[in-house]
């Protein structure tokens, strides 16, 4: 069965500092990988996705993520955080090839201090 | 603009009553999903459907029911058998050949 671990429940960074959110997955082969962002009381918005190919993927809002097969990781990064990035971030994994149920991590809440 | 609409945004019900949450999409997506979100637990899959008139149980289907009579609609009924129904419910949809979801804005259900 597929699973996702986000080891950091809560992270606080200063505005302008760099950010890395960790995501580790468990899956038998190379899965589809996603990062979503959720503002309080809202639905989730897709930040970026990895299906295959280049292991460094670019997303919206200046985010990027790197797929590392050897570490079963898909960490999310941003070089300079803005106060508006404060939200909850979810990593998700799915079986490749067809629409399938995604498994989500428990999320990392990002707080940005001014 | 295409999107996925959940209604109502807030819902209050008395214990023992069934309640139906609406989810409608105009994205022409084949697949639709219902997730439940509780603090600290992430999203847990309740039911999903890849085609009309067919759906499958997710990880926490007990106490819930769904229907998929139209491609655009995937309503979720929270029955009185659901022991702890108070939660934030999210509906999502996707194309058949892609895994990335489009989410609705959610329904917060409070049972008193």
Tab-separated table of C-alpha atoms in Angstrom:
chain	number	residue	atom	x	y	z
A	1	UNK	CA	0.000	0.000	0.000
A	2	UNK	CA	1.168	3.487	-0.724
A	3	UNK	CA	1.835	5.942	2.080
A	4	UNK	CA	3.217	9.421	2.637
A	5	UNK	CA	5.082	10.832	5.607
A	6	UNK	CA	5.477	14.526	6.309
A	7	UNK	CA	7.694	14.552	9.395
A	8	UNK	CA	7.262	18.236	10.226
A	9	UNK	CA	3.869	19.144	11.651
A	10	UNK	CA	4.651	22.839	12.006
A	11	UNK	CA	7.435	25.021	10.611
A	12	UNK	CA	8.126	28.689	11.240
A	13	UNK	CA	10.351	30.746	8.950
A	14	UNK	CA	11.099	34.420	8.601
A	15	UNK	CA	9.919	36.276	5.537
A	16	UNK	CA	12.657	36.219	2.926
A	17	UNK	CA	14.243	33.051	4.275
A	18	UNK	CA	14.442	29.840	2.308
A	19	UNK	CA	12.041	26.981	2.889
A	20	UNK	CA	12.181	23.218	2.577
A	21	UNK	CA	9.246	20.974	3.462
A	22	UNK	CA	9.982	17.278	3.677
A	23	UNK	CA	7.990	14.470	2.134
A	24	UNK	CA	8.827	10.766	2.104
A	25	UNK	CA	6.712	8.205	0.336
A	26	UNK	CA	6.332	4.457	0.249
A	27	UNK	CA	5.439	2.855	-3.052
A	28	UNK	CA	6.631	-0.174	-5.015
A	29	UNK	CA	7.671	1.714	-8.128
A	30	UNK	CA	7.980	5.342	-9.179
A	31	UNK	CA	4.672	6.966	-8.287
A	32	UNK	CA	2.990	10.159	-9.302
A	33	UNK	CA	3.840	12.794	-6.683
A	34	UNK	CA	2.088	16.040	-5.823
A	35	UNK	CA	2.254	19.028	-3.533
A	36	UNK	CA	-0.900	20.900	-2.605
A	37	UNK	CA	-1.449	24.042	-0.527
A	38	UNK	CA	-4.468	24.834	1.627
A	39	UNK	CA	-5.453	28.159	3.143
A	40	UNK	CA	-7.644	28.015	6.277
A	41	UNK	CA	-11.190	26.885	5.553
A	42	UNK	CA	-10.494	26.409	1.857
A	43	UNK	CA	-9.940	23.575	-0.576
A	44	UNK	CA	-6.543	22.442	-1.780
A	45	UNK	CA	-4.675	24.002	-4.688
A	46	UNK	CA	-2.135	22.101	-6.752
A	47	UNK	CA	1.373	23.568	-6.484
A	48	UNK	CA	3.263	21.087	-8.637
A	49	UNK	CA	3.379	17.485	-9.772
A	50	UNK	CA	5.892	14.873	-10.833
A	51	UNK	CA	4.994	12.142	-13.295
A	52	UNK	CA	8.321	11.269	-14.920
A	53	UNK	CA	11.408	12.806	-16.527
A	54	UNK	CA	13.319	15.708	-15.022
A	55	UNK	CA	13.491	15.143	-11.284
A	56	UNK	CA	13.381	18.861	-10.491
A	57	UNK	CA	9.900	20.220	-11.124
A	58	UNK	CA	8.777	23.811	-11.065
A	59	UNK	CA	5.400	24.862	-9.788
A	60	UNK	CA	3.320	27.920	-9.175
A	61	UNK	CA	4.139	30.723	-6.745
A	62	UNK	CA	7.893	30.138	-7.080
A	63	UNK	CA	7.875	26.647	-5.554
A	64	UNK	CA	9.926	23.715	-6.776
A	65	UNK	CA	10.349	20.105	-5.694
A	66	UNK	CA	12.961	17.465	-6.306
A	67	UNK	CA	12.234	13.777	-6.709
A	68	UNK	CA	14.958	11.599	-5.221
A	69	UNK	CA	14.310	7.940	-5.929
A	70	UNK	CA	17.155	6.718	-3.714
A	71	UNK	CA	15.690	8.512	-0.718
A	72	UNK	CA	12.001	8.029	-1.599
A	73	UNK	CA	11.608	11.742	-1.123
A	74	UNK	CA	9.882	14.639	-2.826
A	75	UNK	CA	10.809	17.751	-0.837
A	76	UNK	CA	9.259	21.114	-1.566
A	77	UNK	CA	11.466	24.210	-1.682
A	78	UNK	CA	11.213	27.935	-2.097
A	79	UNK	CA	14.242	30.234	-2.079
A	80	UNK	CA	12.522	33.223	-0.471
A	81	UNK	CA	9.295	32.913	1.493
A	82	UNK	CA	6.603	35.596	1.434
A	83	UNK	CA	4.124	36.221	4.253
A	84	UNK	CA	1.328	35.087	1.920
A	85	UNK	CA	2.879	31.606	1.786
A	86	UNK	CA	1.601	30.895	5.297
A	87	UNK	CA	-0.719	27.921	4.854
A	88	UNK	CA	-0.834	24.155	5.207
A	89	UNK	CA	1.041	22.054	2.694
A	90	UNK	CA	0.192	18.500	1.728
A	91	UNK	CA	2.276	15.973	-0.141
A	92	UNK	CA	0.404	13.224	-2.007
A	93	UNK	CA	1.255	10.021	-3.864
A	94	UNK	CA	-0.704	8.116	-6.496
A	95	UNK	CA	-0.287	5.138	-8.777
A	96	UNK	CA	0.926	6.153	-12.245
A	97	UNK	CA	-0.925	5.669	-15.506
A	98	UNK	CA	-4.552	6.144	-14.586
A	99	UNK	CA	-6.723	8.261	-12.400
A	100	UNK	CA	-6.379	6.741	-9.018
A	101	UNK	CA	-6.993	7.578	-5.434
A	102	UNK	CA	-4.306	9.790	-4.014
A	103	UNK	CA	-2.885	9.192	-0.572
A	104	UNK	CA	-2.113	12.364	1.338
A	105	UNK	CA	0.319	13.095	4.101
A	106	UNK	CA	-0.839	14.666	7.340
A	107	UNK	CA	0.337	18.092	6.266
A	108	UNK	CA	2.859	20.701	7.384
A	109	UNK	CA	1.610	24.010	8.677
A	110	UNK	CA	3.859	26.895	7.641
A	111	UNK	CA	3.992	30.045	9.708
A	112	UNK	CA	5.844	33.079	8.337
A	113	UNK	CA	7.150	35.731	10.681
A	114	UNK	CA	7.732	39.295	9.529
B	1	UNK	CA	-15.021	29.374	-15.670
B	2	UNK	CA	-14.829	25.658	-15.039
B	3	UNK	CA	-14.618	24.442	-11.516
B	4	UNK	CA	-15.963	22.263	-8.760
B	5	UNK	CA	-18.638	23.544	-6.410
B	6	UNK	CA	-19.468	22.248	-2.977
B	7	UNK	CA	-22.537	23.343	-1.090
B	8	UNK	CA	-23.343	24.388	1.480
B	9	UNK	CA	-20.144	25.820	2.960
B	10	UNK	CA	-21.384	25.283	6.524
B	11	UNK	CA	-23.906	22.698	7.650
B	12	UNK	CA	-25.341	22.023	11.079
B	13	UNK	CA	-27.349	18.928	11.870
B	14	UNK	CA	-28.718	17.211	14.920
B	15	UNK	CA	-27.309	13.873	15.933
B	16	UNK	CA	-29.164	10.977	14.308
B	17	UNK	CA	-30.120	12.844	11.152
B	18	UNK	CA	-28.867	11.998	7.697
B	19	UNK	CA	-27.384	14.861	5.709
B	20	UNK	CA	-26.356	15.179	2.058
B	21	UNK	CA	-23.415	17.237	0.848
B	22	UNK	CA	-23.472	18.447	-2.728
B	23	UNK	CA	-20.565	18.334	-5.188
B	24	UNK	CA	-20.891	19.508	-8.792
B	25	UNK	CA	-18.174	19.936	-11.430
B	26	UNK	CA	-18.229	21.416	-14.934
B	27	UNK	CA	-14.690	20.385	-15.856
B	28	UNK	CA	-15.813	17.314	-17.799
B	29	UNK	CA	-13.729	15.197	-15.431
B	30	UNK	CA	-14.399	11.486	-15.326
B	31	UNK	CA	-13.328	10.783	-11.766
B	32	UNK	CA	-14.668	12.265	-8.539
B	33	UNK	CA	-13.647	11.772	-4.920
B	34	UNK	CA	-14.751	12.548	-1.383
B	35	UNK	CA	-12.232	13.138	1.378
B	36	UNK	CA	-12.672	13.879	5.044
B	37	UNK	CA	-10.239	16.190	6.805
B	38	UNK	CA	-9.674	16.248	10.557
B	39	UNK	CA	-6.984	18.275	12.343
B	40	UNK	CA	-3.659	16.455	12.378
B	41	UNK	CA	-4.921	13.563	10.241
B	42	UNK	CA	-4.599	14.905	6.746
B	43	UNK	CA	-7.132	13.829	4.148
B	44	UNK	CA	-8.767	10.425	4.303
B	45	UNK	CA	-10.613	8.948	1.327
B	46	UNK	CA	-14.294	8.151	1.822
B	47	UNK	CA	-15.539	7.165	-1.645
B	48	UNK	CA	-14.474	7.591	-5.248
B	49	UNK	CA	-15.977	7.135	-8.684
B	50	UNK	CA	-14.232	6.797	-12.040
B	51	UNK	CA	-17.339	6.524	-14.216
B	52	UNK	CA	-21.065	7.197	-14.001
B	53	UNK	CA	-23.093	4.624	-12.069
B	54	UNK	CA	-19.997	3.118	-10.484
B	55	UNK	CA	-18.163	3.959	-7.261
B	56	UNK	CA	-15.822	2.313	-4.774
B	57	UNK	CA	-15.287	2.534	-1.054
B	58	UNK	CA	-12.259	4.335	0.212
B	59	UNK	CA	-10.490	3.898	3.518
B	60	UNK	CA	-13.251	5.209	5.786
B	61	UNK	CA	-16.553	4.490	3.975
B	62	UNK	CA	-18.507	3.236	6.992
B	63	UNK	CA	-21.453	5.495	7.763
B	64	UNK	CA	-21.354	7.227	4.374
B	65	UNK	CA	-23.091	6.655	1.039
B	66	UNK	CA	-22.738	8.174	-2.439
B	67	UNK	CA	-24.338	8.100	-5.864
B	68	UNK	CA	-23.039	8.927	-9.338
B	69	UNK	CA	-26.042	9.272	-11.616
B	70	UNK	CA	-24.517	12.079	-13.661
B	71	UNK	CA	-20.940	12.758	-14.672
B	72	UNK	CA	-21.124	16.230	-13.133
B	73	UNK	CA	-22.489	15.280	-9.729
B	74	UNK	CA	-21.250	13.149	-6.827
B	75	UNK	CA	-23.318	13.797	-3.665
B	76	UNK	CA	-22.230	12.389	-0.315
B	77	UNK	CA	-24.719	11.351	2.360
B	78	UNK	CA	-23.532	11.241	5.940
B	79	UNK	CA	-25.809	8.784	7.695
B	80	UNK	CA	-26.717	8.419	11.333
B	81	UNK	CA	-24.412	5.373	11.402
B	82	UNK	CA	-21.341	7.599	11.138
B	83	UNK	CA	-20.135	7.789	14.721
B	84	UNK	CA	-18.180	11.032	14.501
B	85	UNK	CA	-19.437	13.029	11.514
B	86	UNK	CA	-18.237	16.489	12.530
B	87	UNK	CA	-15.430	17.299	10.073
B	88	UNK	CA	-14.421	19.243	6.982
B	89	UNK	CA	-15.428	17.434	3.789
B	90	UNK	CA	-13.635	17.946	0.499
B	91	UNK	CA	-14.754	16.890	-2.945
B	92	UNK	CA	-12.299	16.577	-5.825
B	93	UNK	CA	-12.277	15.577	-9.475
B	94	UNK	CA	-9.712	14.527	-12.054
B	95	UNK	CA	-9.349	13.385	-15.644
B	96	UNK	CA	-9.262	9.633	-16.173
B	97	UNK	CA	-5.648	9.627	-17.312
B	98	UNK	CA	-4.182	12.087	-14.875
B	99	UNK	CA	-3.844	11.911	-11.154
B	100	UNK	CA	-3.874	15.590	-10.243
B	101	UNK	CA	-7.065	16.674	-8.552
B	102	UNK	CA	-9.108	19.845	-8.647
B	103	UNK	CA	-10.680	20.452	-5.248
B	104	UNK	CA	-13.846	22.178	-4.168
B	105	UNK	CA	-13.770	24.697	-1.337
B	106	UNK	CA	-15.183	22.231	1.170
B	107	UNK	CA	-18.173	21.810	3.461
B	108	UNK	CA	-17.782	22.059	7.207
B	109	UNK	CA	-20.301	19.777	8.875
B	110	UNK	CA	-21.087	20.169	12.548
B	111	UNK	CA	-23.327	17.668	14.269
B	112	UNK	CA	-24.762	18.737	17.599
